Short mmCIF file of N, CA and C in Angstrom, two decimals:
data_model
loop_
_atom_site.label_atom_id
_atom_site.label_comp_id
_atom_site.label_asym_id
_atom_site.label_seq_id
_atom_site.Cartn_x
_atom_site.Cartn_y
_atom_site.Cartn_z
N MET A 13 23.62 -40.42 -6.52
CA MET A 13 22.22 -40.57 -6.83
C MET A 13 22.07 -39.43 -7.05
N VAL A 14 21.24 -38.85 -5.73
CA VAL A 14 20.17 -38.28 -5.88
C VAL A 14 21.17 -36.77 -6.95
N SER A 15 22.18 -36.49 -6.64
CA SER A 15 22.98 -35.74 -7.88
C SER A 15 22.72 -35.81 -9.17
N LYS A 16 22.92 -37.47 -9.35
CA LYS A 16 22.35 -37.36 -10.86
C LYS A 16 21.48 -37.39 -11.40
N GLU A 17 20.03 -37.28 -10.53
CA GLU A 17 18.71 -37.17 -10.65
C GLU A 17 18.74 -35.90 -11.09
N VAL A 18 19.81 -34.56 -10.30
CA VAL A 18 19.13 -33.60 -10.44
C VAL A 18 19.78 -33.35 -11.88
N GLY A 19 21.24 -33.63 -11.94
CA GLY A 19 21.74 -33.25 -13.41
C GLY A 19 20.81 -34.09 -14.49
N LYS A 20 20.42 -34.93 -14.45
CA LYS A 20 19.12 -35.75 -15.64
C LYS A 20 17.72 -34.58 -16.18
N TYR A 21 17.48 -33.94 -14.28
CA TYR A 21 16.17 -33.21 -14.47
C TYR A 21 16.67 -31.75 -15.73
N ILE A 22 18.06 -31.30 -15.32
CA ILE A 22 18.87 -30.03 -15.43
C ILE A 22 18.88 -30.24 -17.09
N ASN A 23 19.21 -31.42 -17.50
CA ASN A 23 19.75 -31.51 -18.58
C ASN A 23 18.87 -31.78 -19.70
N THR A 24 17.59 -32.17 -19.07
CA THR A 24 16.26 -32.74 -19.96
C THR A 24 15.25 -31.64 -20.01
N ALA A 25 15.67 -30.16 -19.13
CA ALA A 25 15.20 -28.71 -19.50
C ALA A 25 15.36 -28.41 -20.67
N LEU A 26 17.01 -28.28 -19.90
CA LEU A 26 17.74 -27.95 -21.46
C LEU A 26 17.23 -28.19 -22.66
N ARG A 27 17.31 -28.90 -23.06
CA ARG A 27 16.06 -30.14 -24.30
C ARG A 27 15.03 -29.56 -24.88
N CYS A 28 14.59 -28.75 -24.04
CA CYS A 28 13.17 -28.56 -23.72
C CYS A 28 12.99 -27.06 -24.69
N ILE A 29 14.23 -26.60 -24.28
CA ILE A 29 13.81 -25.47 -24.83
C ILE A 29 14.05 -25.13 -26.06
N PRO A 30 13.10 -24.41 -26.87
CA PRO A 30 13.20 -24.76 -28.52
C PRO A 30 14.58 -23.71 -29.14
N SER A 31 14.72 -23.78 -30.34
CA SER A 31 16.25 -23.14 -30.69
C SER A 31 15.67 -21.68 -31.19
N GLU A 32 14.17 -21.57 -31.53
CA GLU A 32 13.81 -20.03 -32.17
C GLU A 32 12.72 -19.74 -31.51
N GLU A 33 12.46 -18.60 -31.34
CA GLU A 33 10.97 -17.97 -30.70
C GLU A 33 9.72 -18.54 -31.32
N LEU A 34 9.18 -18.95 -30.64
CA LEU A 34 7.59 -19.99 -30.85
C LEU A 34 7.13 -18.65 -30.76
N GLU A 35 5.75 -18.31 -31.97
CA GLU A 35 4.56 -17.25 -31.66
C GLU A 35 3.92 -17.44 -30.10
N GLU A 36 3.53 -16.53 -29.54
CA GLU A 36 2.96 -16.85 -28.28
C GLU A 36 1.54 -16.75 -28.73
N LEU A 37 0.89 -17.88 -27.34
CA LEU A 37 -0.43 -18.58 -27.65
C LEU A 37 -1.60 -17.62 -27.37
N PRO A 38 -2.82 -17.82 -27.84
CA PRO A 38 -3.45 -16.21 -27.37
C PRO A 38 -3.95 -16.59 -25.82
N ARG A 39 -4.13 -14.84 -25.59
CA ARG A 39 -4.71 -14.63 -24.60
C ARG A 39 -5.50 -15.61 -23.48
N THR A 40 -5.46 -15.78 -22.55
CA THR A 40 -6.82 -16.16 -21.66
C THR A 40 -7.73 -15.69 -21.75
N VAL A 41 -9.05 -15.47 -21.28
CA VAL A 41 -10.40 -14.83 -20.95
C VAL A 41 -9.99 -13.61 -20.44
N TYR A 42 -9.60 -14.06 -19.17
CA TYR A 42 -8.27 -13.19 -18.01
C TYR A 42 -7.10 -12.54 -18.51
N ASN A 43 -7.09 -11.85 -20.00
CA ASN A 43 -6.01 -11.48 -20.62
C ASN A 43 -4.54 -12.29 -20.27
N LEU A 44 -4.76 -13.45 -19.42
CA LEU A 44 -3.69 -14.11 -19.04
C LEU A 44 -2.47 -14.68 -20.24
N PRO A 45 -1.05 -14.66 -20.54
CA PRO A 45 -0.58 -15.04 -21.34
C PRO A 45 -0.56 -16.77 -20.99
N GLN A 46 -0.82 -17.22 -22.11
CA GLN A 46 -1.08 -18.92 -21.81
C GLN A 46 0.42 -19.28 -22.31
N TRP A 47 0.93 -20.94 -21.32
CA TRP A 47 1.99 -21.52 -21.75
C TRP A 47 2.03 -22.13 -22.50
N HIS A 48 3.08 -22.42 -23.51
CA HIS A 48 3.18 -23.62 -24.38
C HIS A 48 3.62 -24.83 -24.07
N SER A 49 3.79 -25.56 -24.07
CA SER A 49 3.62 -27.07 -23.35
C SER A 49 5.20 -27.08 -22.57
N TYR A 50 5.89 -26.32 -23.58
CA TYR A 50 7.70 -26.95 -23.15
C TYR A 50 7.73 -25.69 -21.71
N GLU A 51 7.26 -24.81 -21.96
CA GLU A 51 7.06 -24.09 -20.71
C GLU A 51 7.21 -24.36 -18.96
N HIS A 52 5.82 -25.66 -19.83
CA HIS A 52 5.24 -26.30 -18.38
C HIS A 52 6.19 -27.64 -18.06
N ASN A 53 6.63 -28.07 -19.21
CA ASN A 53 8.17 -29.38 -19.16
C ASN A 53 8.88 -28.79 -18.12
N ILE A 54 9.69 -27.33 -18.66
CA ILE A 54 11.06 -26.53 -18.34
C ILE A 54 10.16 -26.93 -16.44
N TRP A 55 9.35 -25.68 -16.46
CA TRP A 55 8.76 -25.59 -14.83
C TRP A 55 8.85 -26.57 -14.49
N GLU A 56 8.29 -27.91 -14.89
CA GLU A 56 7.95 -28.82 -13.88
C GLU A 56 9.36 -29.51 -13.26
N TYR A 57 10.20 -29.28 -14.32
CA TYR A 57 11.65 -29.75 -13.73
C TYR A 57 12.76 -29.13 -12.51
N GLY A 58 12.54 -28.13 -13.09
CA GLY A 58 12.65 -26.92 -12.13
C GLY A 58 12.13 -27.37 -10.62
N GLU A 59 11.24 -27.82 -10.42
CA GLU A 59 10.60 -27.86 -9.58
C GLU A 59 11.00 -29.05 -8.75
N ARG A 60 10.80 -30.07 -9.35
CA ARG A 60 11.32 -31.46 -9.07
C ARG A 60 12.81 -31.51 -8.77
N ILE A 61 13.60 -30.57 -9.04
CA ILE A 61 14.62 -30.59 -8.76
C ILE A 61 15.02 -29.54 -7.51
N ARG A 62 13.64 -28.35 -6.91
CA ARG A 62 13.36 -27.52 -5.68
C ARG A 62 13.11 -28.79 -4.78
N GLN A 63 12.13 -29.65 -4.88
CA GLN A 63 11.89 -30.52 -3.79
C GLN A 63 13.06 -31.71 -3.48
N ILE A 64 13.99 -32.03 -4.39
CA ILE A 64 14.74 -32.68 -4.36
C ILE A 64 15.57 -32.51 -3.05
N LEU A 65 16.02 -30.74 -3.40
CA LEU A 65 16.88 -30.27 -2.82
C LEU A 65 16.19 -29.23 -1.27
N LEU A 66 14.92 -29.33 -1.49
CA LEU A 66 14.34 -29.46 -0.32
C LEU A 66 14.49 -30.44 1.32
N GLU A 67 13.63 -31.91 0.42
CA GLU A 67 13.78 -33.17 0.90
C GLU A 67 14.87 -33.29 1.89
N ASN A 68 16.36 -33.25 1.20
CA ASN A 68 17.39 -33.62 1.20
C ASN A 68 18.40 -32.44 1.57
N SER A 69 18.14 -31.48 2.61
CA SER A 69 19.46 -30.59 2.74
C SER A 69 20.65 -30.34 2.82
N LYS A 70 21.33 -31.61 2.88
CA LYS A 70 22.88 -31.54 2.83
C LYS A 70 23.31 -31.92 0.90
N ILE A 71 22.03 -32.10 -0.20
CA ILE A 71 22.11 -32.05 -1.46
C ILE A 71 23.12 -30.69 -1.44
N GLN A 72 23.93 -30.66 -2.25
CA GLN A 72 24.68 -29.12 -2.87
C GLN A 72 24.83 -29.48 -4.23
N LEU A 73 24.29 -28.78 -4.51
CA LEU A 73 24.20 -28.60 -6.70
C LEU A 73 26.09 -28.19 -6.47
N LEU A 74 26.17 -29.11 -7.87
CA LEU A 74 27.32 -29.51 -8.00
C LEU A 74 27.66 -27.50 -9.13
N ASP A 75 29.00 -27.22 -9.25
CA ASP A 75 29.13 -26.11 -10.08
C ASP A 75 28.64 -26.63 -11.45
N SER A 76 29.34 -27.51 -12.21
CA SER A 76 28.74 -27.65 -13.38
C SER A 76 26.94 -27.81 -13.36
N GLN A 77 26.54 -28.17 -12.45
CA GLN A 77 24.84 -27.74 -12.40
C GLN A 77 24.36 -26.49 -12.39
N ILE A 78 25.09 -25.93 -11.64
CA ILE A 78 25.16 -24.30 -11.28
C ILE A 78 24.80 -23.53 -12.58
N GLU A 79 26.43 -24.14 -13.21
CA GLU A 79 26.15 -23.25 -14.59
C GLU A 79 25.06 -23.69 -15.54
N LYS A 80 25.20 -24.75 -15.36
CA LYS A 80 23.80 -24.92 -16.50
C LYS A 80 22.29 -24.62 -16.21
N ILE A 81 22.02 -24.43 -14.46
CA ILE A 81 20.65 -24.07 -14.26
C ILE A 81 20.69 -22.22 -14.50
N ILE A 82 22.31 -21.30 -14.71
CA ILE A 82 22.37 -20.47 -15.01
C ILE A 82 21.76 -19.75 -16.72
N GLU A 83 22.46 -21.33 -17.26
CA GLU A 83 22.08 -20.93 -18.44
C GLU A 83 20.76 -20.92 -18.88
N ILE A 84 19.92 -21.93 -18.36
CA ILE A 84 18.54 -21.85 -18.73
C ILE A 84 18.15 -20.59 -17.84
N ILE A 85 18.59 -19.92 -17.17
CA ILE A 85 17.57 -18.66 -16.29
C ILE A 85 18.13 -17.28 -17.16
N ASN A 86 19.54 -17.90 -17.76
CA ASN A 86 19.49 -16.26 -18.82
C ASN A 86 19.12 -16.97 -20.16
N ASN A 87 18.28 -17.74 -20.89
CA ASN A 87 17.51 -18.51 -21.95
C ASN A 87 16.83 -17.51 -21.83
N PRO A 88 16.08 -17.02 -22.64
CA PRO A 88 15.02 -15.98 -22.75
C PRO A 88 13.77 -17.05 -23.38
N LEU A 89 14.33 -18.11 -24.18
CA LEU A 89 13.53 -18.35 -25.27
C LEU A 89 12.33 -20.06 -24.24
N ALA A 90 13.55 -19.88 -22.86
CA ALA A 90 12.45 -20.72 -21.96
C ALA A 90 11.87 -20.47 -21.55
N LYS A 91 11.10 -19.16 -21.64
CA LYS A 91 9.96 -18.38 -21.32
C LYS A 91 9.67 -18.30 -19.73
N ARG A 92 8.77 -19.02 -19.12
CA ARG A 92 7.69 -19.07 -18.36
C ARG A 92 8.75 -20.17 -17.11
N GLY A 93 9.08 -20.96 -17.96
CA GLY A 93 9.59 -22.35 -17.59
C GLY A 93 11.03 -21.76 -16.67
N ARG A 94 11.22 -20.58 -16.65
CA ARG A 94 12.70 -20.66 -15.91
C ARG A 94 12.41 -20.32 -14.74
N GLN A 95 11.42 -19.95 -14.37
CA GLN A 95 11.04 -19.35 -12.84
C GLN A 95 11.44 -20.66 -12.12
N THR A 96 11.01 -21.62 -11.84
CA THR A 96 11.83 -22.66 -10.61
C THR A 96 12.59 -22.75 -10.83
N PHE A 97 13.57 -22.36 -11.81
CA PHE A 97 15.28 -22.54 -12.06
C PHE A 97 15.75 -21.52 -10.80
N ILE A 98 15.09 -20.06 -10.67
CA ILE A 98 15.37 -18.84 -10.74
C ILE A 98 15.66 -19.27 -9.06
N TRP A 99 14.75 -19.66 -8.77
CA TRP A 99 14.69 -20.02 -7.03
C TRP A 99 15.03 -20.81 -6.78
N LEU A 100 16.19 -21.43 -7.35
CA LEU A 100 16.95 -22.61 -7.07
C LEU A 100 18.43 -21.94 -6.12
N LEU A 101 18.45 -21.20 -6.90
CA LEU A 101 19.59 -19.78 -6.44
C LEU A 101 19.43 -18.52 -5.24
N GLY A 102 18.42 -19.30 -4.76
CA GLY A 102 17.57 -17.98 -3.62
C GLY A 102 18.46 -18.65 -2.33
N LYS A 103 19.51 -18.50 -1.91
CA LYS A 103 19.98 -18.54 -0.86
C LYS A 103 21.86 -17.67 -0.64
N ARG A 104 21.55 -17.44 0.38
CA ARG A 104 22.80 -16.51 0.25
C ARG A 104 24.03 -17.10 0.05
N LYS A 105 24.46 -18.31 0.54
CA LYS A 105 25.59 -18.88 -0.49
C LYS A 105 25.49 -19.03 -1.64
N TYR A 106 24.35 -18.24 -2.51
CA TYR A 106 24.92 -18.13 -4.50
C TYR A 106 24.57 -16.68 -4.02
N ALA A 107 24.84 -15.54 -3.61
CA ALA A 107 25.00 -14.24 -3.42
C ALA A 107 26.31 -14.12 -4.94
N GLY A 108 26.84 -14.35 -4.64
CA GLY A 108 28.37 -14.19 -6.26
C GLY A 108 27.44 -14.65 -7.31
N LEU A 109 26.32 -15.12 -7.80
CA LEU A 109 25.76 -15.36 -8.64
C LEU A 109 25.08 -14.33 -8.98
N ALA A 110 24.12 -13.80 -8.46
CA ALA A 110 23.66 -12.23 -8.50
C ALA A 110 23.84 -11.46 -9.86
N PRO A 111 25.31 -11.39 -10.23
CA PRO A 111 25.39 -10.24 -11.11
C PRO A 111 25.35 -10.95 -12.30
N ARG A 112 25.13 -12.42 -12.62
CA ARG A 112 25.12 -13.12 -13.77
C ARG A 112 23.63 -13.29 -13.98
N ILE A 113 22.59 -13.08 -13.07
CA ILE A 113 21.59 -13.47 -13.84
C ILE A 113 20.17 -11.78 -13.32
N ILE A 114 21.32 -11.28 -12.81
CA ILE A 114 20.44 -9.73 -12.37
C ILE A 114 19.64 -9.05 -13.50
N ASP A 115 20.02 -9.10 -14.74
CA ASP A 115 19.63 -8.29 -16.20
C ASP A 115 18.45 -8.77 -16.25
N GLN A 116 18.04 -9.91 -16.25
CA GLN A 116 16.31 -11.16 -16.28
C GLN A 116 15.30 -10.29 -15.24
N ILE A 117 15.82 -9.66 -14.57
CA ILE A 117 14.92 -8.76 -13.94
C ILE A 117 13.75 -8.01 -15.03
N TYR A 118 14.40 -7.67 -15.92
CA TYR A 118 13.64 -6.38 -16.75
C TYR A 118 13.50 -7.40 -17.73
N ASP A 119 13.14 -8.77 -17.93
CA ASP A 119 12.02 -9.56 -18.45
C ASP A 119 10.79 -9.90 -17.41
N ASP A 120 9.65 -9.88 -18.29
CA ASP A 120 8.55 -9.61 -17.28
C ASP A 120 8.26 -11.10 -17.18
N ASP A 121 8.52 -11.96 -17.80
CA ASP A 121 8.67 -13.74 -17.47
C ASP A 121 9.18 -13.70 -16.43
N VAL A 122 10.01 -13.13 -16.17
CA VAL A 122 10.46 -13.86 -14.41
C VAL A 122 11.23 -13.04 -13.88
N SER A 123 10.85 -11.10 -13.88
CA SER A 123 10.60 -10.12 -13.32
C SER A 123 10.65 -10.85 -11.21
N LEU A 124 9.86 -11.09 -11.21
CA LEU A 124 9.04 -11.16 -9.65
C LEU A 124 10.43 -11.88 -9.15
N HIS A 125 10.57 -13.06 -9.92
CA HIS A 125 11.21 -14.40 -9.42
C HIS A 125 12.43 -13.82 -9.05
N ILE A 126 13.07 -13.59 -9.83
CA ILE A 126 14.62 -12.76 -9.66
C ILE A 126 15.11 -11.70 -8.76
N PHE A 127 13.95 -10.97 -8.60
CA PHE A 127 13.68 -10.27 -7.31
C PHE A 127 13.48 -10.58 -5.89
N ASP A 128 12.67 -11.85 -6.23
CA ASP A 128 12.56 -12.34 -4.62
C ASP A 128 13.82 -13.40 -4.29
N THR A 129 14.42 -13.81 -5.72
CA THR A 129 16.09 -14.71 -5.68
C THR A 129 17.36 -13.86 -4.76
N VAL A 130 17.09 -12.59 -5.79
CA VAL A 130 18.34 -11.69 -5.21
C VAL A 130 18.05 -10.91 -4.12
N TYR A 131 16.82 -11.31 -3.77
CA TYR A 131 16.34 -10.28 -2.51
C TYR A 131 16.72 -11.60 -1.40
N LYS A 132 16.76 -12.65 -1.49
CA LYS A 132 16.86 -14.20 -0.83
C LYS A 132 18.28 -14.02 -0.61
N MET A 133 18.94 -14.06 -1.74
CA MET A 133 20.59 -13.80 -1.30
C MET A 133 21.34 -12.88 -0.95
N ARG A 134 20.48 -11.68 -0.19
CA ARG A 134 20.78 -10.29 -0.07
C ARG A 134 22.12 -10.29 -0.64
N ALA A 135 22.16 -10.44 -1.73
CA ALA A 135 22.89 -9.57 -2.94
C ALA A 135 22.71 -8.34 -2.97
N LEU A 136 23.14 -7.12 -2.29
CA LEU A 136 23.53 -5.83 -2.20
C LEU A 136 24.06 -5.56 -3.45
N GLY A 137 23.68 -3.87 -3.45
CA GLY A 137 23.78 -3.51 -4.98
C GLY A 137 23.74 -3.66 -6.29
N TYR A 138 22.20 -3.88 -5.67
CA TYR A 138 21.48 -3.62 -6.91
C TYR A 138 20.27 -3.14 -7.31
N GLU A 139 20.43 -1.61 -6.36
CA GLU A 139 19.78 -0.91 -6.05
C GLU A 139 18.77 -0.53 -7.09
N LYS A 140 19.74 0.24 -8.53
CA LYS A 140 19.36 0.76 -9.68
C LYS A 140 17.92 -0.42 -10.48
N GLU A 141 18.88 -1.61 -10.10
CA GLU A 141 17.85 -2.56 -11.41
C GLU A 141 16.84 -2.70 -10.49
N ILE A 142 16.20 -2.62 -8.56
CA ILE A 142 15.34 -2.96 -7.89
C ILE A 142 14.69 -1.98 -8.12
N LEU A 143 15.02 -0.62 -8.20
CA LEU A 143 14.31 0.48 -8.45
C LEU A 143 13.19 0.38 -9.52
N ASP A 144 14.33 0.23 -10.91
CA ASP A 144 12.94 -0.26 -12.02
C ASP A 144 12.45 -0.90 -11.96
N PHE A 145 12.41 -2.79 -11.29
CA PHE A 145 11.75 -3.52 -11.17
C PHE A 145 10.65 -3.16 -10.25
N GLN A 146 10.43 -2.18 -9.67
CA GLN A 146 9.58 -1.20 -8.86
C GLN A 146 8.42 -0.72 -9.41
N GLU A 147 9.20 0.03 -10.13
CA GLU A 147 8.57 1.43 -11.22
C GLU A 147 7.78 0.31 -12.29
N ARG A 148 8.47 -0.63 -12.94
CA ARG A 148 7.69 -1.30 -14.21
C ARG A 148 6.74 -2.80 -13.48
N PHE A 149 7.17 -2.68 -12.57
CA PHE A 149 5.90 -4.32 -12.13
C PHE A 149 4.91 -3.59 -10.84
N LYS A 150 4.95 -2.34 -10.55
CA LYS A 150 3.93 -2.04 -9.22
C LYS A 150 3.89 -3.58 -8.88
N PRO A 151 4.53 -4.29 -7.97
CA PRO A 151 4.35 -5.19 -7.37
C PRO A 151 3.25 -5.07 -5.54
N LEU A 152 2.68 -5.71 -5.38
CA LEU A 152 2.13 -6.42 -4.20
C LEU A 152 2.46 -5.63 -3.23
N ALA A 153 1.49 -5.33 -1.87
CA ALA A 153 2.65 -5.03 -0.94
C ALA A 153 3.51 -5.68 -0.34
N ALA A 154 3.41 -7.13 0.11
CA ALA A 154 4.23 -7.98 0.59
C ALA A 154 5.67 -7.45 -0.25
N GLU A 155 5.96 -7.39 -2.21
CA GLU A 155 6.92 -7.47 -2.55
C GLU A 155 7.22 -5.78 -2.16
N ARG A 156 6.36 -4.88 -1.68
CA ARG A 156 7.08 -3.76 -2.10
C ARG A 156 7.45 -3.67 0.00
N LYS A 157 7.71 -3.85 0.62
CA LYS A 157 8.03 -4.15 2.19
C LYS A 157 9.23 -4.69 1.39
N LYS A 158 9.37 -6.15 0.68
CA LYS A 158 10.43 -6.88 0.96
C LYS A 158 11.55 -5.71 -0.28
N ILE A 159 10.81 -4.71 -1.42
CA ILE A 159 12.13 -4.21 -2.16
C ILE A 159 12.51 -2.80 -0.62
N ALA A 160 11.82 -2.38 -0.49
CA ALA A 160 12.22 -1.35 0.97
C ALA A 160 13.17 -1.76 1.61
N ARG A 161 13.08 -3.08 2.05
CA ARG A 161 13.75 -3.50 3.15
C ARG A 161 15.49 -3.91 2.32
N TYR A 162 15.35 -4.22 1.37
CA TYR A 162 16.21 -4.30 -0.11
C TYR A 162 17.31 -3.27 0.12
N LEU A 163 16.54 -1.79 -0.73
CA LEU A 163 17.14 -0.53 -0.21
C LEU A 163 17.49 -0.36 0.61
N ALA A 164 16.89 0.08 1.84
CA ALA A 164 17.48 -0.27 2.95
C ALA A 164 18.78 -1.20 3.57
N GLY A 165 19.08 -1.49 2.79
CA GLY A 165 20.46 -3.06 3.39
C GLY A 165 20.27 -3.66 4.06
N PHE A 166 18.87 -3.80 4.33
CA PHE A 166 18.48 -5.18 5.13
C PHE A 166 18.14 -4.64 6.67
N LYS A 167 18.69 -3.67 6.65
CA LYS A 167 18.58 -2.96 8.28
C LYS A 167 17.19 -3.07 9.04
#
């Protein structure tokens, strides 16, 4: 039953993604980008799934669900809504999926989330991407420590 609910949220999120790039909304008074309503919706569906998985540790994502999650993560039209879907893969058991999502580290809408997820996966071998991320993003102190730990091979 829970797996059906997860599948329903994934499919609904996929349907929320527009078929073409929409114009950016005006920035806020703090010069932050505003989110389109569909981005909020996608983010919310990912968060609902994340909460389901946190509350039911025995629930496993199905391979078909993982494929759709990767489809969402790699679709730039979903913009910032992808953030919670990226976090769904932040476990060691998903380290083999890192090559399929690492290129999104160059997308400013999700770069921090990709780094965090690859770090949680402990998926080594992406030093170049992590160094590029560090140079572009100028992360906060907590991320700098994680980056140093990653680059040291978690030693």
